[in-house]
Amino acid sequence: MKYLTKQCKLILAIIQEFGHMTAEEVYTEAVKQMPKIALGTVYRNLNELAQDGRIRKIRVPDGPDRFDKTLSPHEHIICPVCGKVLDLSVPGLDECLRKAVKTDNFDYALSVNARCSACRAAQ
Ligand SMILES: [Zn+2]
Ligand SMILES: [Zn+2]
């Protein structure tokens, strides 16, 4: 295990507590505990943690990347109204894709746009 700096540990703890956060959201939380932390430090540490496989980077179309504490394969539902990101499990999707793509060697990111329950209720 690589040595983690104090900033890095804090950022990891924040992701593990809240999940699915943008770098800006992580920064807002981090500043409460470490007032001198810079936004650039937050970005750098998030990317390093994602590269090390401690967190997962989720690409969001038309929005900033999110960082996820859940490393196991899963998809996401993104609410177009409030921007909330929810986990989605599609059993058999991986197998289906593998058959369609005809190789094991591929990567994909699926995000479904659908209103979250709170936004549906507010309609
Ligand atoms: Zn919503
Ligand atoms: Zn997730």
Short mmCIF file of C-alpha atoms in Angstrom, two decimals, residues 28-77:
data_model
loop_
_atom_site.label_atom_id
_atom_site.label_comp_id
_atom_site.label_asym_id
_atom_site.label_seq_id
_atom_site.Cartn_x
_atom_site.Cartn_y
_atom_site.Cartn_z
CA THR A 28 -16.61 21.80 0.10
CA GLU A 29 -16.50 18.99 2.66
CA ALA A 30 -12.70 18.89 2.89
CA VAL A 31 -12.43 22.61 3.66
CA LYS A 32 -14.60 22.15 6.76
CA GLN A 33 -11.92 19.90 8.24
CA MET A 34 -8.81 21.26 6.55
CA PRO A 35 -9.40 24.96 5.83
CA LYS A 36 -6.11 25.36 3.95
CA ILE A 37 -6.67 22.60 1.41
CA ALA A 38 -6.71 23.83 -2.22
CA LEU A 39 -9.17 22.77 -4.90
CA GLY A 40 -6.23 21.70 -7.09
CA THR A 41 -5.01 19.37 -4.32
CA VAL A 42 -8.47 17.81 -4.13
CA TYR A 43 -8.51 17.23 -7.92
CA ARG A 44 -5.03 15.74 -7.92
CA ASN A 45 -5.71 13.41 -4.99
CA LEU A 46 -9.03 12.25 -6.44
CA ASN A 47 -7.36 11.34 -9.72
CA GLU A 48 -4.53 9.56 -7.92
CA LEU A 49 -6.96 7.59 -5.75
CA ALA A 50 -8.91 6.61 -8.89
CA GLN A 51 -5.70 5.52 -10.64
CA ASP A 52 -4.74 3.45 -7.59
CA GLY A 53 -8.15 1.77 -7.72
CA ARG A 54 -9.21 2.98 -4.27
CA ILE A 55 -12.15 4.88 -5.70
CA ARG A 56 -13.83 4.82 -9.10
CA LYS A 57 -14.11 7.74 -11.47
CA ILE A 58 -17.47 8.01 -13.21
CA ARG A 59 -17.76 10.04 -16.36
CA VAL A 60 -20.99 11.97 -16.49
CA PRO A 61 -22.12 13.27 -19.89
CA ASP A 62 -22.47 17.08 -19.83
CA GLY A 63 -21.27 17.29 -16.24
CA PRO A 64 -18.21 17.04 -14.04
CA ASP A 65 -16.74 13.60 -13.25
CA ARG A 66 -18.03 11.93 -10.09
CA PHE A 67 -16.06 9.78 -7.72
CA ASP A 68 -17.52 6.57 -6.37
CA LYS A 69 -16.61 4.48 -3.34
CA THR A 70 -18.16 1.33 -4.83
CA LEU A 71 -15.54 -0.46 -6.89
CA SER A 72 -17.54 -3.48 -8.00
CA PRO A 73 -19.05 -3.23 -11.50
CA HIS A 74 -22.30 -1.32 -11.52
CA GLU A 75 -24.05 1.26 -13.66
CA HIS A 76 -25.56 4.61 -12.77
CA ILE A 77 -28.80 6.48 -13.02
#
